[in-house]
Amino acid sequence: MSEQEKMLVDREQYLANGVHIGTKAQHSSMEEYIFHVKKNQLAVLNLDQTDEEIKKVAEVLEDYDPEEILVVGRTEQARTPIQAFSEAIGSNLIDGRFMPGTLTNPESENFVEPELVFVSNPEEDAQAIQEAHDTNIPVVAIADSENEIEDIDYIIPANNKAENSLGLVYYLIAREMADNSSEEFDYVVDDFGAQFNDSEPEDEETGEEVEEE
């Protein structure tokens, strides 16, 4: 089986949307997901693992009713991707600040009881991860090379700082879920803030064209 048949999307599309671009800071817990570190100290994430983890997460999410899933994203870059994803799969959504007590305080007006929490950035969404851990709720996270991934059950290694990268990841998960269940999928990647194109990706640090290897 060829690489293109195995991957959910051509490798070039992952590169074009910057999914592989890590950070100059690398956390030891993310070491297994880093393909290599460039001379400028910028980490490059392993796209084979990204693709495989997207497939795994899609299967995990299929075990839950959509309303049992809570998708969380505090950053502006996550807004469009998570809104499109939540609409596509029918999940609940917290877009913006995650109020303390949302998962732990039944007296809070924001209180919800999901069966699974999906966060877009472990650093920005740390409150949601901590509360999920405290209440024994499994957590899925899109994690970059600098992120601490303790208390996270399912990791998707990917650039979580850019809308197009997050958008492509969320699009592929939603599309894979629909394909696995033979359901119609009426969304395009642009709805998620990403795009398919034939241009070469540029290094966000240097502006030069880059490849994974």
Coordinates of C-alpha atoms in Angstrom, one line a residue:
M1 CA 0.0 0.0 0.0
S2 CA 1.4 3.4 -1.0
E3 CA 1.9 6.3 1.5
Q4 CA -0.9 8.3 -0.1
E5 CA -3.3 5.4 0.3
K6 CA -2.4 4.9 3.9
M7 CA -2.7 8.6 4.9
L8 CA -6.0 10.4 5.3
V9 CA -4.7 13.2 3.1
D10 CA -1.6 13.7 0.9
R11 CA 1.4 14.6 3.1
E12 CA 1.8 17.8 1.1
Q13 CA -1.5 19.0 2.5
Y14 CA -0.4 18.5 6.0
L15 CA 2.8 20.4 5.2
A16 CA 0.9 23.2 3.4
N17 CA -1.3 23.8 6.4
G18 CA 1.7 23.8 8.8
V19 CA 0.5 20.8 10.8
H20 CA 4.1 19.6 11.2
I21 CA 5.5 22.8 12.6
G22 CA 6.4 22.5 16.3
T23 CA 8.0 25.1 18.6
K24 CA 11.5 26.0 19.7
A25 CA 10.7 24.7 23.1
Q26 CA 10.2 21.0 23.4
H27 CA 8.7 19.1 26.4
S28 CA 10.2 15.7 27.2
S29 CA 6.8 14.1 27.3
M30 CA 6.3 15.0 23.5
E31 CA 9.7 13.6 22.5
E32 CA 8.2 10.4 20.9
Y33 CA 6.2 12.6 18.5
I34 CA 9.0 14.8 17.3
F35 CA 10.5 13.8 13.9
H36 CA 13.6 16.0 14.3
V37 CA 14.7 19.4 15.5
K38 CA 16.1 21.8 12.9
K39 CA 19.2 23.9 13.2
N40 CA 17.2 26.9 14.4
Q41 CA 15.8 24.7 17.2
L42 CA 12.3 24.5 15.7
A43 CA 10.8 21.0 16.2
V44 CA 9.2 19.2 13.3
L45 CA 6.4 16.8 14.3
N46 CA 6.1 13.3 12.9
L47 CA 3.2 13.4 10.4
D48 CA 2.9 9.7 10.2
Q49 CA 2.0 9.7 13.9
T50 CA -0.3 12.7 13.5
D51 CA -2.2 10.8 10.8
E52 CA -2.4 7.6 12.8
E53 CA -3.6 9.4 15.9
I54 CA -6.3 11.2 14.0
K55 CA -7.6 7.8 12.8
K56 CA -7.5 6.5 16.4
V57 CA -9.3 9.5 17.9
A58 CA -12.0 9.3 15.2
E59 CA -12.6 5.7 16.4
V60 CA -12.6 6.7 20.0
L61 CA -15.1 9.5 19.4
E62 CA -17.4 7.1 17.6
D63 CA -17.9 5.2 20.9
Y64 CA -19.7 8.2 22.4
D65 CA -23.0 9.8 21.6
P66 CA -22.2 13.3 20.2
E67 CA -23.9 15.1 23.0
E68 CA -21.6 13.3 25.5
I69 CA -18.5 15.0 23.9
L70 CA -17.4 18.5 25.0
V71 CA -15.0 20.3 22.6
V72 CA -13.0 23.1 24.2
G73 CA -10.9 25.8 22.6
R74 CA -9.8 29.1 24.3
T75 CA -7.7 30.6 21.6
E76 CA -8.9 32.7 18.7
Q77 CA -7.1 30.3 16.3
A78 CA -9.3 27.4 17.5
R79 CA -12.6 29.2 17.2
T80 CA -13.5 28.5 13.6
P81 CA -12.1 24.9 13.6
I82 CA -14.0 23.8 16.8
Q83 CA -17.2 25.5 15.8
A84 CA -17.2 23.7 12.5
F85 CA -16.2 20.4 14.1
S86 CA -18.9 20.7 16.8
E87 CA -21.5 21.4 14.2
A88 CA -20.3 18.5 12.0
I89 CA -20.4 15.8 14.7
G90 CA -23.1 17.3 16.9
S91 CA -21.0 17.7 20.1
N92 CA -21.2 20.3 22.8
L93 CA -18.8 23.3 22.7
I94 CA -17.1 25.8 24.9
D95 CA -15.6 28.4 22.7
G96 CA -13.5 30.9 24.7
R97 CA -12.9 31.0 28.4
F98 CA -13.5 27.8 30.3
M99 CA -15.1 28.8 33.6
P100 CA -13.7 27.2 36.7
G101 CA -16.2 24.6 38.1
T102 CA -17.7 23.8 34.7
L103 CA -17.0 20.1 35.3
T104 CA -16.7 20.0 39.1
N105 CA -19.3 22.4 40.6
P106 CA -22.9 21.2 40.2
E107 CA -24.1 24.6 41.6
S108 CA -22.4 26.5 38.8
E109 CA -24.7 27.8 36.0
N110 CA -22.0 26.5 33.6
F111 CA -22.0 23.0 34.9
V112 CA -22.0 20.2 32.4
E113 CA -21.3 16.4 32.7
P114 CA -19.7 15.2 29.5
E115 CA -18.3 11.7 29.0
L116 CA -15.2 12.9 27.1
V117 CA -13.4 16.3 26.7
F118 CA -11.5 17.3 23.6
V119 CA -9.2 20.2 24.0
S120 CA -7.3 22.2 21.3
N121 CA -4.3 23.3 23.3
P122 CA -3.2 21.7 26.6
E123 CA -1.6 24.9 27.8
E124 CA -4.5 27.2 27.0
D125 CA -7.1 24.7 28.0
A126 CA -5.3 23.5 31.2
Q127 CA -8.4 24.2 33.4
A128 CA -10.6 21.9 31.4
I129 CA -7.9 19.1 31.5
Q130 CA -7.5 19.5 35.3
E131 CA -11.3 19.4 35.9
A132 CA -11.7 16.4 33.6
H133 CA -8.9 14.6 35.4
D134 CA -10.5 15.4 38.8
T135 CA -13.8 13.9 37.6
N136 CA -12.3 10.9 35.8
I137 CA -13.4 12.1 32.3
P138 CA -11.0 11.0 29.5
V139 CA -9.3 13.8 27.6
V140 CA -8.3 14.1 23.9
A141 CA -5.8 16.9 23.0
I142 CA -4.1 18.3 20.0
A143 CA -0.6 18.8 21.5
D144 CA 2.4 20.7 20.1
S145 CA 6.0 19.9 20.8
E146 CA 6.2 22.2 23.9
N147 CA 3.1 20.8 25.7
E148 CA 3.0 18.8 28.9
I149 CA 0.7 15.9 28.2
E150 CA 0.2 14.5 31.7
D151 CA -3.5 13.7 32.4
I152 CA -4.3 13.4 28.7
D153 CA -5.5 10.1 27.4
Y154 CA -5.3 10.5 23.6
I155 CA -2.7 12.7 21.9
I156 CA -2.8 14.1 18.4
P157 CA 0.6 15.7 17.7
A158 CA 0.1 18.8 15.6
N159 CA 0.7 22.5 15.4
N160 CA -2.0 24.0 17.7
K161 CA -1.0 27.6 17.2
A162 CA -2.4 28.1 13.7
E163 CA -6.0 28.1 12.5
N164 CA -5.3 26.2 9.3
S165 CA -3.4 23.5 11.1
L166 CA -6.1 23.0 13.7
G167 CA -8.7 23.3 11.0
L168 CA -7.2 20.4 8.9
V169 CA -6.9 18.2 12.0
Y170 CA -10.5 18.8 13.0
Y171 CA -11.8 18.4 9.5
L172 CA -10.0 15.1 9.0
I173 CA -11.4 13.7 12.3
A174 CA -15.0 14.7 11.4
R175 CA -14.6 13.3 7.9
E176 CA -13.1 10.1 9.1
M177 CA -16.0 9.7 11.6
A178 CA -18.5 10.2 8.8
D179 CA -16.7 7.8 6.5
N180 CA -16.5 5.1 9.2
S181 CA -20.2 5.3 9.8
S182 CA -21.1 5.6 6.1
E183 CA -22.8 8.9 6.8
E184 CA -22.9 11.8 4.4
F185 CA -20.3 14.6 5.1
D186 CA -21.5 17.9 3.7
Y187 CA -18.4 20.0 4.8
V188 CA -15.3 21.2 3.0
V189 CA -12.0 21.9 4.5
D190 CA -12.4 25.6 4.1
D191 CA -15.3 25.5 6.6
F192 CA -12.8 24.6 9.2
G193 CA -10.3 27.4 8.5
A194 CA -7.9 25.2 6.5
Q195 CA -7.4 24.7 2.7
F196 CA -6.1 22.3 0.2
N197 CA -3.6 23.7 -2.3
D198 CA -0.6 22.8 -4.3
S199 CA 1.7 25.5 -3.0
E200 CA 4.8 24.7 -0.9
P201 CA 4.5 25.4 2.8
E202 CA 6.7 28.2 4.3
D203 CA 8.6 28.0 7.6
E204 CA 6.8 30.3 10.0
E205 CA 10.2 31.4 11.4
T206 CA 12.1 32.1 8.2
G207 CA 9.5 32.4 5.4
E208 CA 11.5 29.8 3.5
E209 CA 9.9 26.7 1.9
V210 CA 10.2 23.7 4.1
E211 CA 9.9 19.9 3.9
E212 CA 9.3 17.5 6.8
E213 CA 12.7 15.8 6.1

